[in-house]
Every structure is written in structure tokens, then in C-alpha cells.
mmCIF file with all atom_site columns, C-alpha atoms in Angstrom:
data_model
loop_
_atom_site.group_PDB
_atom_site.id
_atom_site.type_symbol
_atom_site.label_atom_id
_atom_site.label_alt_id
_atom_site.label_comp_id
_atom_site.label_asym_id
_atom_site.label_entity_id
_atom_site.label_seq_id
_atom_site.pdbx_PDB_ins_code
_atom_site.Cartn_x
_atom_site.Cartn_y
_atom_site.Cartn_z
_atom_site.occupancy
_atom_site.B_iso_or_equiv
_atom_site.pdbx_formal_charge
_atom_site.auth_seq_id
_atom_site.auth_comp_id
_atom_site.auth_asym_id
_atom_site.auth_atom_id
_atom_site.pdbx_PDB_model_num
ATOM 1   C CA . MET D 1 1   ? 16.213 97.741 113.974 1.00 0.00 ? 22  MET D CA 1
ATOM 2   C CA . SER D 1 2   ? 14.159 98.958 111.223 1.00 0.00 ? 23  SER D CA 1
ATOM 3   C CA . PRO D 1 3   ? 11.561 96.570 109.249 1.00 0.00 ? 24  PRO D CA 1
ATOM 4   C CA . LEU D 1 4   ? 13.915 96.783 106.160 1.00 0.00 ? 25  LEU D CA 1
ATOM 5   C CA . GLU D 1 5   ? 17.001 95.939 108.333 1.00 0.00 ? 26  GLU D CA 1
ATOM 6   C CA . HIS D 1 6   ? 15.120 93.179 109.773 1.00 0.00 ? 27  HIS D CA 1
ATOM 7   C CA . GLU D 1 7   ? 14.028 91.518 106.336 1.00 0.00 ? 28  GLU D CA 1
ATOM 8   C CA . ILE D 1 8   ? 17.510 91.659 105.110 1.00 0.00 ? 29  ILE D CA 1
ATOM 9   C CA . MET D 1 9   ? 18.576 89.939 108.171 1.00 0.00 ? 30  MET D CA 1
ATOM 10  C CA . GLN D 1 10  ? 16.035 87.120 107.678 1.00 0.00 ? 31  GLN D CA 1
ATOM 11  C CA . GLN D 1 11  ? 16.920 86.767 104.066 1.00 0.00 ? 32  GLN D CA 1
ATOM 12  C CA . VAL D 1 12  ? 21.021 86.346 104.971 1.00 0.00 ? 33  VAL D CA 1
ATOM 13  C CA . LEU D 1 13  ? 19.739 83.595 107.598 1.00 0.00 ? 34  LEU D CA 1
ATOM 14  C CA . PHE D 1 14  ? 17.125 81.961 105.292 1.00 0.00 ? 35  PHE D CA 1
ATOM 15  C CA . PHE D 1 15  ? 20.143 81.744 102.665 1.00 0.00 ? 36  PHE D CA 1
ATOM 16  C CA . THR D 1 16  ? 22.830 80.495 105.370 1.00 0.00 ? 37  THR D CA 1
ATOM 17  C CA . THR D 1 17  ? 20.243 77.485 106.066 1.00 0.00 ? 38  THR D CA 1
ATOM 18  C CA . VAL D 1 18  ? 19.860 76.684 102.475 1.00 0.00 ? 39  VAL D CA 1
ATOM 19  C CA . LEU D 1 19  ? 23.668 76.775 101.539 1.00 0.00 ? 40  LEU D CA 1
ATOM 20  C CA . SER D 1 20  ? 24.622 75.126 104.660 1.00 0.00 ? 41  SER D CA 1
ATOM 21  C CA . PRO D 1 21  ? 23.894 71.087 103.206 1.00 0.00 ? 42  PRO D CA 1
ATOM 22  C CA . PHE D 1 22  ? 25.917 72.038 100.006 1.00 0.00 ? 43  PHE D CA 1
ATOM 23  C CA . VAL D 1 23  ? 28.908 73.361 102.152 1.00 0.00 ? 44  VAL D CA 1
ATOM 24  C CA . VAL D 1 24  ? 28.910 70.223 104.161 1.00 0.00 ? 45  VAL D CA 1
ATOM 25  C CA . GLY D 1 25  ? 28.663 67.948 101.256 1.00 0.00 ? 46  GLY D CA 1
ATOM 26  C CA . SER D 1 26  ? 31.467 69.707 99.487  1.00 0.00 ? 47  SER D CA 1
ATOM 27  C CA . VAL D 1 27  ? 33.529 69.641 102.401 1.00 0.00 ? 48  VAL D CA 1
ATOM 28  C CA . GLU D 1 28  ? 32.994 66.013 102.931 1.00 0.00 ? 49  GLU D CA 1
ATOM 29  C CA . VAL D 1 29  ? 33.677 65.125 99.286  1.00 0.00 ? 50  VAL D CA 1
ATOM 30  C CA . VAL D 1 30  ? 37.445 67.070 99.618  1.00 0.00 ? 51  VAL D CA 1
ATOM 31  C CA . LYS D 1 31  ? 37.993 65.250 102.843 1.00 0.00 ? 52  LYS D CA 1
ATOM 32  C CA . ARG D 1 32  ? 37.019 62.219 101.155 1.00 0.00 ? 53  ARG D CA 1
ATOM 33  C CA . THR D 1 33  ? 39.264 63.186 97.939  1.00 0.00 ? 54  THR D CA 1
ATOM 34  C CA . ILE D 1 34  ? 42.219 64.218 99.071  1.00 0.00 ? 55  ILE D CA 1
ATOM 35  C CA . SER D 1 35  ? 44.601 64.213 102.110 1.00 0.00 ? 56  SER D CA 1
ATOM 36  C CA . LEU D 1 36  ? 44.426 67.209 104.087 1.00 0.00 ? 57  LEU D CA 1
ATOM 37  C CA . PRO D 1 37  ? 45.196 67.752 107.892 1.00 0.00 ? 58  PRO D CA 1
ATOM 38  C CA . LYS D 1 38  ? 42.261 67.891 110.218 1.00 0.00 ? 59  LYS D CA 1
ATOM 39  C CA . ASN D 1 39  ? 43.203 71.556 111.307 1.00 0.00 ? 60  ASN D CA 1
ATOM 40  C CA . TYR D 1 40  ? 42.255 72.885 107.833 1.00 0.00 ? 61  TYR D CA 1
ATOM 41  C CA . VAL D 1 41  ? 39.166 71.542 107.555 1.00 0.00 ? 62  VAL D CA 1
ATOM 42  C CA . PRO D 1 42  ? 37.061 74.508 109.073 1.00 0.00 ? 63  PRO D CA 1
ATOM 43  C CA . LEU D 1 43  ? 39.129 76.731 106.786 1.00 0.00 ? 64  LEU D CA 1
ATOM 44  C CA . LEU D 1 44  ? 38.135 74.784 104.160 1.00 0.00 ? 65  LEU D CA 1
ATOM 45  C CA . SER D 1 45  ? 34.482 75.116 104.977 1.00 0.00 ? 66  SER D CA 1
ATOM 46  C CA . VAL D 1 46  ? 34.571 78.694 105.468 1.00 0.00 ? 67  VAL D CA 1
ATOM 47  C CA . GLY D 1 47  ? 36.453 79.252 101.752 1.00 0.00 ? 68  GLY D CA 1
ATOM 48  C CA . THR D 1 48  ? 33.716 76.751 100.361 1.00 0.00 ? 69  THR D CA 1
ATOM 49  C CA . GLY D 1 49  ? 30.869 78.606 102.096 1.00 0.00 ? 70  GLY D CA 1
ATOM 50  C CA . LEU D 1 50  ? 32.626 81.915 100.818 1.00 0.00 ? 71  LEU D CA 1
ATOM 51  C CA . LEU D 1 51  ? 32.884 80.537 97.515  1.00 0.00 ? 72  LEU D CA 1
ATOM 52  C CA . LEU D 1 52  ? 29.013 79.306 97.265  1.00 0.00 ? 73  LEU D CA 1
ATOM 53  C CA . GLY D 1 53  ? 27.680 82.107 98.353  1.00 0.00 ? 74  GLY D CA 1
ATOM 54  C CA . SER D 1 54  ? 29.305 84.133 95.751  1.00 0.00 ? 75  SER D CA 1
ATOM 55  C CA . LEU D 1 55  ? 28.504 81.737 92.903  1.00 0.00 ? 76  LEU D CA 1
ATOM 56  C CA . ALA D 1 56  ? 24.871 81.876 93.960  1.00 0.00 ? 77  ALA D CA 1
ATOM 57  C CA . SER D 1 57  ? 24.108 85.153 92.144  1.00 0.00 ? 78  SER D CA 1
ATOM 58  C CA . PRO D 1 58  ? 21.634 83.457 89.694  1.00 0.00 ? 79  PRO D CA 1
ATOM 59  C CA . LEU D 1 59  ? 19.568 82.152 92.734  1.00 0.00 ? 80  LEU D CA 1
ATOM 60  C CA . THR D 1 60  ? 18.897 85.182 94.648  1.00 0.00 ? 81  THR D CA 1
ATOM 61  C CA . ASP D 1 61  ? 18.773 89.040 94.191  1.00 0.00 ? 82  ASP D CA 1
ATOM 62  C CA . MET D 1 62  ? 20.932 89.532 97.312  1.00 0.00 ? 83  MET D CA 1
ATOM 63  C CA . GLU D 1 63  ? 24.015 91.766 96.984  1.00 0.00 ? 84  GLU D CA 1
ATOM 64  C CA . LEU D 1 64  ? 27.294 90.138 96.895  1.00 0.00 ? 85  LEU D CA 1
ATOM 65  C CA . VAL D 1 65  ? 28.235 91.267 100.394 1.00 0.00 ? 86  VAL D CA 1
ATOM 66  C CA . LEU D 1 66  ? 24.768 89.403 102.037 1.00 0.00 ? 87  LEU D CA 1
ATOM 67  C CA . ARG D 1 67  ? 25.931 86.677 99.865  1.00 0.00 ? 88  ARG D CA 1
ATOM 68  C CA . LEU D 1 68  ? 29.352 86.415 101.270 1.00 0.00 ? 89  LEU D CA 1
ATOM 69  C CA . TRP D 1 69  ? 27.938 86.617 104.963 1.00 0.00 ? 90  TRP D CA 1
ATOM 70  C CA . ALA D 1 70  ? 25.753 83.802 104.379 1.00 0.00 ? 91  ALA D CA 1
ATOM 71  C CA . GLY D 1 71  ? 28.123 81.735 102.816 1.00 0.00 ? 92  GLY D CA 1
ATOM 72  C CA . ALA D 1 72  ? 30.460 82.461 105.724 1.00 0.00 ? 93  ALA D CA 1
ATOM 73  C CA . GLY D 1 73  ? 27.722 81.548 108.125 1.00 0.00 ? 94  GLY D CA 1
ATOM 74  C CA . ALA D 1 74  ? 27.231 78.484 106.083 1.00 0.00 ? 95  ALA D CA 1
ATOM 75  C CA . GLY D 1 75  ? 30.963 77.773 106.493 1.00 0.00 ? 96  GLY D CA 1
ATOM 76  C CA . LEU D 1 76  ? 30.940 78.293 109.793 1.00 0.00 ? 97  LEU D CA 1
ATOM 77  C CA . SER D 1 77  ? 27.752 76.233 110.384 1.00 0.00 ? 98  SER D CA 1
ATOM 78  C CA . GLY D 1 78  ? 29.413 73.208 108.409 1.00 0.00 ? 99  GLY D CA 1
ATOM 79  C CA . THR D 1 79  ? 31.943 72.429 110.753 1.00 0.00 ? 100 THR D CA 1
ATOM 80  C CA . GLY D 1 80  ? 30.970 74.228 114.047 1.00 0.00 ? 101 GLY D CA 1
ATOM 81  C CA . LEU D 1 81  ? 32.165 77.472 115.533 1.00 0.00 ? 102 LEU D CA 1
ATOM 82  C CA . PHE D 1 82  ? 34.219 75.576 118.063 1.00 0.00 ? 103 PHE D CA 1
ATOM 83  C CA . GLU D 1 83  ? 36.325 73.796 115.564 1.00 0.00 ? 104 GLU D CA 1
ATOM 84  C CA . ILE D 1 84  ? 37.897 76.695 114.246 1.00 0.00 ? 105 ILE D CA 1
ATOM 85  C CA . VAL D 1 85  ? 39.308 77.507 117.829 1.00 0.00 ? 106 VAL D CA 1
ATOM 86  C CA . ASN D 1 86  ? 39.671 74.038 118.656 1.00 0.00 ? 107 ASN D CA 1
ATOM 87  C CA . ARG D 1 87  ? 43.319 72.596 117.918 1.00 0.00 ? 108 ARG D CA 1
ATOM 88  C CA . ARG D 1 88  ? 43.347 69.176 116.051 1.00 0.00 ? 109 ARG D CA 1
ATOM 89  C CA . GLU D 1 89  ? 46.265 67.307 115.210 1.00 0.00 ? 110 GLU D CA 1
ATOM 90  C CA . GLY D 1 90  ? 46.625 64.379 112.759 1.00 0.00 ? 111 GLY D CA 1
ATOM 91  C CA . PHE D 1 91  ? 44.921 64.065 109.029 1.00 0.00 ? 112 PHE D CA 1
ATOM 92  C CA . THR D 1 92  ? 41.431 63.100 107.746 1.00 0.00 ? 113 THR D CA 1
ATOM 93  C CA . LYS D 1 93  ? 39.932 60.010 107.431 1.00 0.00 ? 114 LYS D CA 1
ATOM 94  C CA . ALA D 1 94  ? 41.004 59.486 103.954 1.00 0.00 ? 115 ALA D CA 1
ATOM 95  C CA . ALA D 1 95  ? 44.580 60.259 104.847 1.00 0.00 ? 116 ALA D CA 1
ATOM 96  C CA . LYS D 1 96  ? 44.605 57.784 107.837 1.00 0.00 ? 117 LYS D CA 1
ATOM 97  C CA . GLU D 1 97  ? 43.299 54.699 105.588 1.00 0.00 ? 118 GLU D CA 1
ATOM 98  C CA . GLU D 1 98  ? 45.988 55.583 103.207 1.00 0.00 ? 119 GLU D CA 1
ATOM 99  C CA . ARG D 1 99  ? 48.920 55.864 105.133 1.00 0.00 ? 120 ARG D CA 1
ATOM 100 C CA . LYS D 1 100 ? 47.803 52.248 106.985 1.00 0.00 ? 121 LYS D CA 1
ATOM 101 C CA . GLY D 1 101 ? 48.009 51.120 103.431 1.00 0.00 ? 122 GLY D CA 1
ATOM 102 C CA . LYS D 1 102 ? 51.469 51.940 102.721 1.00 0.00 ? 123 LYS D CA 1
#
């Protein structure tokens, strides 16, 4: 790996680390706001990571592709890679409480 490639990879990993808390927080807000099946939470997390990565152009001079990679990495870390392939049944906590109230 050339020094330039090494530097680019370090930037992507650093940006992933910076984006992760924002992705986790955003997904948690959505989970508590709307009724969402649990098996869609990882997809929501990756989508949120991609969105935040693409919108972060004022914060970094990285190319769009690199920001999208960082956003996808942040989304995967938000729910854990295992959760993507894990079959989950039911609804988020907010949906459970809503159903109990009815």
C-alpha cells in the first residue's frame, strides 16, 4: 500500500469514528419516534450513515465516495455487523409500548 493510500484509509476510518455517534443518536431518535419493525433498524442505520456521510461535505474535503464509505461504516457500527444478518422479529420498544396501551 502506498503512503497516499494509507493516508486516505486513515481519513476514512477517522471520519467513520466521528460519524458513528451521530448515526447512533439519529437512529435512536427515529426508533423512539415511529413504529418500526426491528428487522429494518440495521437498514435504517446504514441509510442514515450514508445520508450523514453525504451531507458532511462542509466538514471535510474528502471526495463523496470516501464520505459514503465512512457513512456506511458508521451505519454498520451503529447496529453491529451481526445485526444485519440476524433475523429479528417484533417491533421497536416504542411500538411495543404503543401496542400495550391499546
